[in-house]
mmCIF file of C-alpha atoms in Angstrom:
data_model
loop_
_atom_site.group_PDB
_atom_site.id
_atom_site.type_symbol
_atom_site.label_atom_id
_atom_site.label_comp_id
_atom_site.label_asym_id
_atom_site.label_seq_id
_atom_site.Cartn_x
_atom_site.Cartn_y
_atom_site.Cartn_z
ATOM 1 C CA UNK A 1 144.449 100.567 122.969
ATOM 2 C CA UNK A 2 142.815 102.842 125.354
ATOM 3 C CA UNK A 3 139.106 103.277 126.412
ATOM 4 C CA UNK A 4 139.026 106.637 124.285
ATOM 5 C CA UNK A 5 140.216 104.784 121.314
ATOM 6 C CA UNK A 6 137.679 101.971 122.139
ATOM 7 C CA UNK A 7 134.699 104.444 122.664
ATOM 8 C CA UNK A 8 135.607 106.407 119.375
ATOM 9 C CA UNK A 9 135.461 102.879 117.580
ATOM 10 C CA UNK A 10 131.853 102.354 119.052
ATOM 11 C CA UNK A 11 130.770 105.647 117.781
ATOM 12 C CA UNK A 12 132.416 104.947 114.159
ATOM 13 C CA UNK A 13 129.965 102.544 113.616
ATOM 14 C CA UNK A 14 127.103 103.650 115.628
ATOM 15 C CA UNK A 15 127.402 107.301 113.745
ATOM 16 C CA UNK A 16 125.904 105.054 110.571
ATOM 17 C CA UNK A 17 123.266 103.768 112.152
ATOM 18 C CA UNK A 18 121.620 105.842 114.869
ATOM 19 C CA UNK A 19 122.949 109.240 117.330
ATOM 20 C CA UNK A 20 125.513 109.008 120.051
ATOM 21 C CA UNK A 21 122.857 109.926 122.507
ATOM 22 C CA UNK A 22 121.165 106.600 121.733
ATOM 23 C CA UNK A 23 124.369 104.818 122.140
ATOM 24 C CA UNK A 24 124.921 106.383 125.782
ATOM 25 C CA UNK A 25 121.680 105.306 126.932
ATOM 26 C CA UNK A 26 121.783 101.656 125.472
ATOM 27 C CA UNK A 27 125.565 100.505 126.451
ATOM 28 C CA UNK A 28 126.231 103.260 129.476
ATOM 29 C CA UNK A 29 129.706 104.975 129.752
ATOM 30 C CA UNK A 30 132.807 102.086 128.213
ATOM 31 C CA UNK A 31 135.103 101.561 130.786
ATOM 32 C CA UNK A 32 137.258 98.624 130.149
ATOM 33 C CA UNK A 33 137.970 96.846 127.082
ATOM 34 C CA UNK A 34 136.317 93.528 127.740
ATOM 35 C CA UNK A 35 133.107 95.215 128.337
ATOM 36 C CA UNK A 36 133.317 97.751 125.366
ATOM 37 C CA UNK A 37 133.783 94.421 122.838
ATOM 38 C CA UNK A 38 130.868 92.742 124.288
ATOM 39 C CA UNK A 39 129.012 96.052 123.746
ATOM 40 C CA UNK A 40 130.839 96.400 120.124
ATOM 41 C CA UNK A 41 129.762 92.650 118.885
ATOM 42 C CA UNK A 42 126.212 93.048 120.263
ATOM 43 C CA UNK A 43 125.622 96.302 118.249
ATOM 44 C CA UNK A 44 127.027 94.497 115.421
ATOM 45 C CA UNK A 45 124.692 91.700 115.721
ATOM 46 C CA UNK A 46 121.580 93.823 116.441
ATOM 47 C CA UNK A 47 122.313 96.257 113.516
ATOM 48 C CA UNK A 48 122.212 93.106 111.195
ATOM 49 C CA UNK A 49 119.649 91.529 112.001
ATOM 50 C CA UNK A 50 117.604 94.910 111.989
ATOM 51 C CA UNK A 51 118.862 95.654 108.337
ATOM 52 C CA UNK A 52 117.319 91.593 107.737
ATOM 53 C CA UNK A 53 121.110 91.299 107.247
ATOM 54 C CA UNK A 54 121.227 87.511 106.097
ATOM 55 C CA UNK A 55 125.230 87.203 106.662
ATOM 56 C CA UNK A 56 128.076 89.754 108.499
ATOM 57 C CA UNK A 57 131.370 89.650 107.157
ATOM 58 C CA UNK A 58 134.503 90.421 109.112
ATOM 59 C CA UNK A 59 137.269 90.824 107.033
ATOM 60 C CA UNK A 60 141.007 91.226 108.333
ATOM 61 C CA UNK A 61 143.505 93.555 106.037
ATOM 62 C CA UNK A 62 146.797 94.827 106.194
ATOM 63 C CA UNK A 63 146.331 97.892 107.824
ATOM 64 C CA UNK A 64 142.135 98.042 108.405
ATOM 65 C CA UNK A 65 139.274 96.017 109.390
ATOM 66 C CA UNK A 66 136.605 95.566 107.436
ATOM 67 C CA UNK A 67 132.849 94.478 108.602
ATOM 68 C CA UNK A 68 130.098 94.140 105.860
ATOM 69 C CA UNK A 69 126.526 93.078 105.811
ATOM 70 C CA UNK A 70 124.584 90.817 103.250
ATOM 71 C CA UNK A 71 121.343 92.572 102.355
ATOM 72 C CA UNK A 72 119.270 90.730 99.571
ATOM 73 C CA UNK A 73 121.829 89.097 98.457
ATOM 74 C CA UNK A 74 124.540 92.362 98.084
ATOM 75 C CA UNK A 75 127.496 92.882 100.343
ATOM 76 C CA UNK A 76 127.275 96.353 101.636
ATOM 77 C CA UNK A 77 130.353 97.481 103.629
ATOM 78 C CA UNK A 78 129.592 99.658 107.201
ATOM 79 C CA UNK A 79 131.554 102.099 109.027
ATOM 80 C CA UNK A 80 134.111 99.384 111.147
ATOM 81 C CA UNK A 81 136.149 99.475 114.033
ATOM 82 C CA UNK A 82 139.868 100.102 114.282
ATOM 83 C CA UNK A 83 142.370 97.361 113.351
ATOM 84 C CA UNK A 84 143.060 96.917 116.730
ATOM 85 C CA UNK A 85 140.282 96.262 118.324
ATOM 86 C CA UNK A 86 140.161 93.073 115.807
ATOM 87 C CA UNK A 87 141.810 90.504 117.888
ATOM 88 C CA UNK A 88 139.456 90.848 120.645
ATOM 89 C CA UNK A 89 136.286 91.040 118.603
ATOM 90 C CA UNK A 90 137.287 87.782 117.098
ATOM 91 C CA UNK A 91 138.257 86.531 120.418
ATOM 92 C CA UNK A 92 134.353 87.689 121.632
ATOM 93 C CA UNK A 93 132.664 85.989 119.119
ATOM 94 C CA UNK A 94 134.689 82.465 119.362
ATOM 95 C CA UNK A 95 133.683 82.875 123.020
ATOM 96 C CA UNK A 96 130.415 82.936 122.472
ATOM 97 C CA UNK A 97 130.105 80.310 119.940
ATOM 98 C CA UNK A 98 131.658 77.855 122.162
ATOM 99 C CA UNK A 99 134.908 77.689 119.838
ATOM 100 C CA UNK A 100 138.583 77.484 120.882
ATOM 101 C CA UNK A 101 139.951 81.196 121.593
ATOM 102 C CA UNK A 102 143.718 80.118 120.741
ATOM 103 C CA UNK A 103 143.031 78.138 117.284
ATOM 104 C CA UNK A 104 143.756 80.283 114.670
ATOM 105 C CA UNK A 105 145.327 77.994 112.022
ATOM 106 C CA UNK A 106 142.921 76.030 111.162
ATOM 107 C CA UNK A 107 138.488 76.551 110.522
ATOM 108 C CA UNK A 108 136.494 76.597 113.561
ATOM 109 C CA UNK A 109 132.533 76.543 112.734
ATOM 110 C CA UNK A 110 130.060 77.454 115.652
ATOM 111 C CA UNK A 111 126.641 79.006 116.437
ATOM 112 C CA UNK A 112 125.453 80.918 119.656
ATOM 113 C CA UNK A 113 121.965 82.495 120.172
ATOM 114 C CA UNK A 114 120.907 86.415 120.766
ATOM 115 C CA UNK A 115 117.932 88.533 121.515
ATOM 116 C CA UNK A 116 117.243 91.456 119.936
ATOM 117 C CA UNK A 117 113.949 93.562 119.904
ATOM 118 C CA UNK A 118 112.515 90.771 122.263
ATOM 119 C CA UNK A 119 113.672 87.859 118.591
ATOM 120 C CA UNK A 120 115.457 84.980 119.729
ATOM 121 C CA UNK A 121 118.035 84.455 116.898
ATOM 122 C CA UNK A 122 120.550 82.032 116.242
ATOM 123 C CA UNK A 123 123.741 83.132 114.640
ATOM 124 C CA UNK A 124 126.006 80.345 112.696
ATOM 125 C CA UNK A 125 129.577 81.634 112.938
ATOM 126 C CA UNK A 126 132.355 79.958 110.682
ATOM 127 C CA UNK A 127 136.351 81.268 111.096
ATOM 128 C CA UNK A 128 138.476 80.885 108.820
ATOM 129 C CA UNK A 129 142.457 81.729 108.718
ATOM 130 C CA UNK A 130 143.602 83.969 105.793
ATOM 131 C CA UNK A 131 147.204 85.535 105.211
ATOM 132 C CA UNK A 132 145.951 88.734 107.027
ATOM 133 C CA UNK A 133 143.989 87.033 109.774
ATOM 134 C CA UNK A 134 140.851 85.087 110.727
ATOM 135 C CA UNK A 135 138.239 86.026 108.519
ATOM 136 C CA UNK A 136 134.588 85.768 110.478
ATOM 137 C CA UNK A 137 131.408 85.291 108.875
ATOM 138 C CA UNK A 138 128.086 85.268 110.883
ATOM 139 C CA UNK A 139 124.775 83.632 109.016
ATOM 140 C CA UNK A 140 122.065 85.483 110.975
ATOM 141 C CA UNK A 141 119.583 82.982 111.291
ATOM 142 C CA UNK A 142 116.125 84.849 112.030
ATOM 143 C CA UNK A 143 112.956 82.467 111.480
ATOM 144 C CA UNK A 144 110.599 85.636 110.889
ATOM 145 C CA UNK A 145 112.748 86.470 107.738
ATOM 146 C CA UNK A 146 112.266 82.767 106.633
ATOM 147 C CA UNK A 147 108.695 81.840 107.271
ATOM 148 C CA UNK A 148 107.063 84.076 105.269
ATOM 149 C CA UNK A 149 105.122 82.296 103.063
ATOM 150 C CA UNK A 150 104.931 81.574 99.720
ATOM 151 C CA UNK A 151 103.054 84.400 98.499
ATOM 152 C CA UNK A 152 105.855 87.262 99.783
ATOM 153 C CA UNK A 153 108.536 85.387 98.302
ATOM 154 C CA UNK A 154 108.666 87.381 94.807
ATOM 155 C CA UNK A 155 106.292 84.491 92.656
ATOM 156 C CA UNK A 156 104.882 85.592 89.893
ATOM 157 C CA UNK A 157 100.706 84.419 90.087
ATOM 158 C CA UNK A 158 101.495 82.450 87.454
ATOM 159 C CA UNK A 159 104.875 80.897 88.853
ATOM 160 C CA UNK A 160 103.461 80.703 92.698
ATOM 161 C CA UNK A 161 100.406 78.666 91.381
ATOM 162 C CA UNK A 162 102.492 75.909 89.262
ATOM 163 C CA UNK A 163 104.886 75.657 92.477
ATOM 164 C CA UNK A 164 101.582 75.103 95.048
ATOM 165 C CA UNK A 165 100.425 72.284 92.407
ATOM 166 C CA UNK A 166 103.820 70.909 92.962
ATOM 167 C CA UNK A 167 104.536 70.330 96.350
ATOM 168 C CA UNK A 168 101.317 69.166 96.723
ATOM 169 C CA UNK A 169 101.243 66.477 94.691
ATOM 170 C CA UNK A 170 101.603 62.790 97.103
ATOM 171 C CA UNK A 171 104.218 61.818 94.592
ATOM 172 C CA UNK A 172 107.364 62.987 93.021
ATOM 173 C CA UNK A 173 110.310 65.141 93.841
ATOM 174 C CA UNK A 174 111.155 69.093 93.871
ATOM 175 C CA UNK A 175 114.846 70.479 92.942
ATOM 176 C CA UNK A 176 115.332 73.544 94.642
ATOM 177 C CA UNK A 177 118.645 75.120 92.995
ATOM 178 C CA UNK A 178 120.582 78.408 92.864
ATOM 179 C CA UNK A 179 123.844 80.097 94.420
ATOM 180 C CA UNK A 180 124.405 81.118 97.725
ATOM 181 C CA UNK A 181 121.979 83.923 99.097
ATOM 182 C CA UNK A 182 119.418 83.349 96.034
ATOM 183 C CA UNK A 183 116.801 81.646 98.762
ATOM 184 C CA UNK A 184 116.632 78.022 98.725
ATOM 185 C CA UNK A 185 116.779 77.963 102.351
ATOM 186 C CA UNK A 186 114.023 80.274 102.608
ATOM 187 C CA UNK A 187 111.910 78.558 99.851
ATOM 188 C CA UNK A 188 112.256 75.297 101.018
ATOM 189 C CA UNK A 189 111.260 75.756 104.999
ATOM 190 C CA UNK A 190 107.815 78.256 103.512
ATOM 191 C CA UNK A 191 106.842 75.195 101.618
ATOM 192 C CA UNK A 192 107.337 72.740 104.588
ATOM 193 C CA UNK A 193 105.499 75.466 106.540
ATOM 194 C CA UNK A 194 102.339 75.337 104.231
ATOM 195 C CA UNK A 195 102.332 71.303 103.592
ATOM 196 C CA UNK A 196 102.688 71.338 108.019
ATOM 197 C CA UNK A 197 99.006 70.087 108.766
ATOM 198 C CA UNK A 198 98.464 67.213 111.453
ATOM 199 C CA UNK A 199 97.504 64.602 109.046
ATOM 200 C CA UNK A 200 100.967 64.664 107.507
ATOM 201 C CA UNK A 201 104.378 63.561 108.438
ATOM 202 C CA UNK A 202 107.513 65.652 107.116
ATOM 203 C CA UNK A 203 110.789 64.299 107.525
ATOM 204 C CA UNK A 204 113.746 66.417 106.900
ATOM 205 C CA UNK A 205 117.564 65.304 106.782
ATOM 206 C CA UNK A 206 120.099 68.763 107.260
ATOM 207 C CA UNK A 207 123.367 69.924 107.384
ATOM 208 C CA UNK A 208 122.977 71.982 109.924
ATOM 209 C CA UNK A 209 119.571 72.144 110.823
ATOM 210 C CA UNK A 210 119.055 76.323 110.657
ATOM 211 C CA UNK A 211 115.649 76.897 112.061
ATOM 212 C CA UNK A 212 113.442 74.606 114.237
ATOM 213 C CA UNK A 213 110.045 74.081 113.009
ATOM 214 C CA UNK A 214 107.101 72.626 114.563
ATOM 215 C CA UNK A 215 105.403 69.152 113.903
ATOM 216 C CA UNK A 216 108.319 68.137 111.547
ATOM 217 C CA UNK A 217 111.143 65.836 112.402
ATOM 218 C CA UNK A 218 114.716 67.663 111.975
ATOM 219 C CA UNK A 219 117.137 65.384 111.450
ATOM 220 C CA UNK A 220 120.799 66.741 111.706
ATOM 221 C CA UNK A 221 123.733 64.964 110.274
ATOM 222 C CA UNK A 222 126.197 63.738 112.417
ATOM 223 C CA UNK A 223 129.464 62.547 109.770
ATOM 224 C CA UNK A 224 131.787 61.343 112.740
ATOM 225 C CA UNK A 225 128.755 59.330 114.531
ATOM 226 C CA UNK A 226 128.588 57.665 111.154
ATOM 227 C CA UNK A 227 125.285 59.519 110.207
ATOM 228 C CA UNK A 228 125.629 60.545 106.938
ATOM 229 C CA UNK A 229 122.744 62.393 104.106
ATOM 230 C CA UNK A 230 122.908 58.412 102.590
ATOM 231 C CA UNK A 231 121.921 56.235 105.545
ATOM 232 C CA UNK A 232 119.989 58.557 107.554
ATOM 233 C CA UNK A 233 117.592 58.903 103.951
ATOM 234 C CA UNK A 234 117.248 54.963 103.798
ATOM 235 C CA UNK A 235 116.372 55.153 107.782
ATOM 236 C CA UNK A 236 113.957 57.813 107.057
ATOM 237 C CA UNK A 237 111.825 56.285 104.759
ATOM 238 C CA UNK A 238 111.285 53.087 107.760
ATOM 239 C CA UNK A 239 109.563 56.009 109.651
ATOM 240 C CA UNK A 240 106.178 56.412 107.303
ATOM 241 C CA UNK A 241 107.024 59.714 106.199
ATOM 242 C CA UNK A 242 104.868 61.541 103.868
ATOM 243 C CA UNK A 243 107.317 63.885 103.058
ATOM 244 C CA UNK A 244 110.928 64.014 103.125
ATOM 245 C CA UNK A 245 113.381 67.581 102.739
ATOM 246 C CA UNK A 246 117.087 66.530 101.869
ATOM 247 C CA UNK A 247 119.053 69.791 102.418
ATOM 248 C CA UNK A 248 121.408 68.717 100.283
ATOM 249 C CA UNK A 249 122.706 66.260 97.312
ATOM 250 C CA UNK A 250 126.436 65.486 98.104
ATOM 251 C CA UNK A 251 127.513 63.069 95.802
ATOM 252 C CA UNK A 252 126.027 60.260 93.262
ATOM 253 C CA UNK A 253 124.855 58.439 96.747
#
């Protein structure tokens, strides 16, 4: 794989999203490969996370390489780089998600942070080995995209209302359901974000904790430490909490 075929990857995708001129100026002329991959994965990144990309897909075949982005919840697929150039993107990413280069056979989960457009965003990266190769996925993790609240998340008057009277009841408890990509995660951390006032105390118990929020006590389970969604709720409720998030319900427990 030589530079030309490197720089004629780049342009593949960047033809889809901007002009070549734009390219020159941002990444300068490619001269060796490990600096044209660090170049290739940033544009990657940036490109996502200005589509409000939620996940990117990287997605080893036979004979291509295939990159898609999640956009409201639909997987559209972008212009991607040659086959090649796949072990070394994968090899860039691991890197910077603190993950073991040489593992292959077996899942690696990670997360590293980027700036783009002046955004600090954390990326959760998650590997996994398929018969063609290590399949990548990247949850872009952008807290603008998340704290929105409640009123630009889609409610209906009517619906919005009901789920305001809800949460802000002293007592009960909310189910927040649906597949993967529906919202929950965004639902959930707009209502904490409303109900965050300095005469309350929110609690929340996660697996992984995906954005920091201020005021509120993250809790982050820790399985091998022996800190589990079960006994970190009962310790929880010795620390006066007014309200508690569990990001999720496991088992019967």
């Amino acid at each position: 794989m030589d530079s030309q075929q490197i720089q004629e990857g780049i342009d593949k995708i960047y033809r889809a999203i901007s002009s070549a001129e734009k390219l020159v100026q941002r990444i300068g002329k490619i001269e060796d490969l490990g600096a044209s991959i660090v170049h290739l994965v940033n544009l990657i990144v940036a490109q996502a996370v200005r589509d409000r990309a939620s996940d990117i897909h990287i997605e080893p075949e036979p004979d291509k390489l295939r990159i898609r982005f999640r956009i409201d919840g639909i997987l559209y697929e972008i212009p991607s780089p040659p086959k090649p150039l796949e072990p070394a993107i994968v090899s860039r990413i691991k890197v910077l998600s603190n993950l073991d280069i040489a593992e292959s056979r077996l899942p690696q989960d990670g997360h590293f942070k980027v700036n783009v457009d002046g955004k600090e965003i954390d990326v959760r990266v998650s590997t996994l080995p398929t018969i063609n190769g290590e399949n990548v996925v990247l949850r872009i993790l952008d807290t603008s995209n998340v704290l929105l609240g409640l009123e630009k998340l889609g409610f209906s008057e009517e619906s919005l209302n009901l789920f305001r009277q809800a949460i802000s009841h002293p007592y009960g408890m909310i189910l927040n359901t649906g597949p993967t990509g529906s919202g929950k995660t965004t639902t959930l951390y707009s209502a904490l974000m409303e109900l965050n006032t300095m005469d309350k105390h929110i609690v929340t118990i996660e697996d992984p904790v995906e954005y920091r929020l201020p005021l509120i006590r993250q809790v982050q389970i820790n399985p091998k430490a022996g800190l589990t969604f079960a006994n970190g709720l009962r310790s929880i409720l010795r620390h006066d909490p007014d309200i508690i998030m569990v990001g999720e319900i496991r088992d019967l427990e």
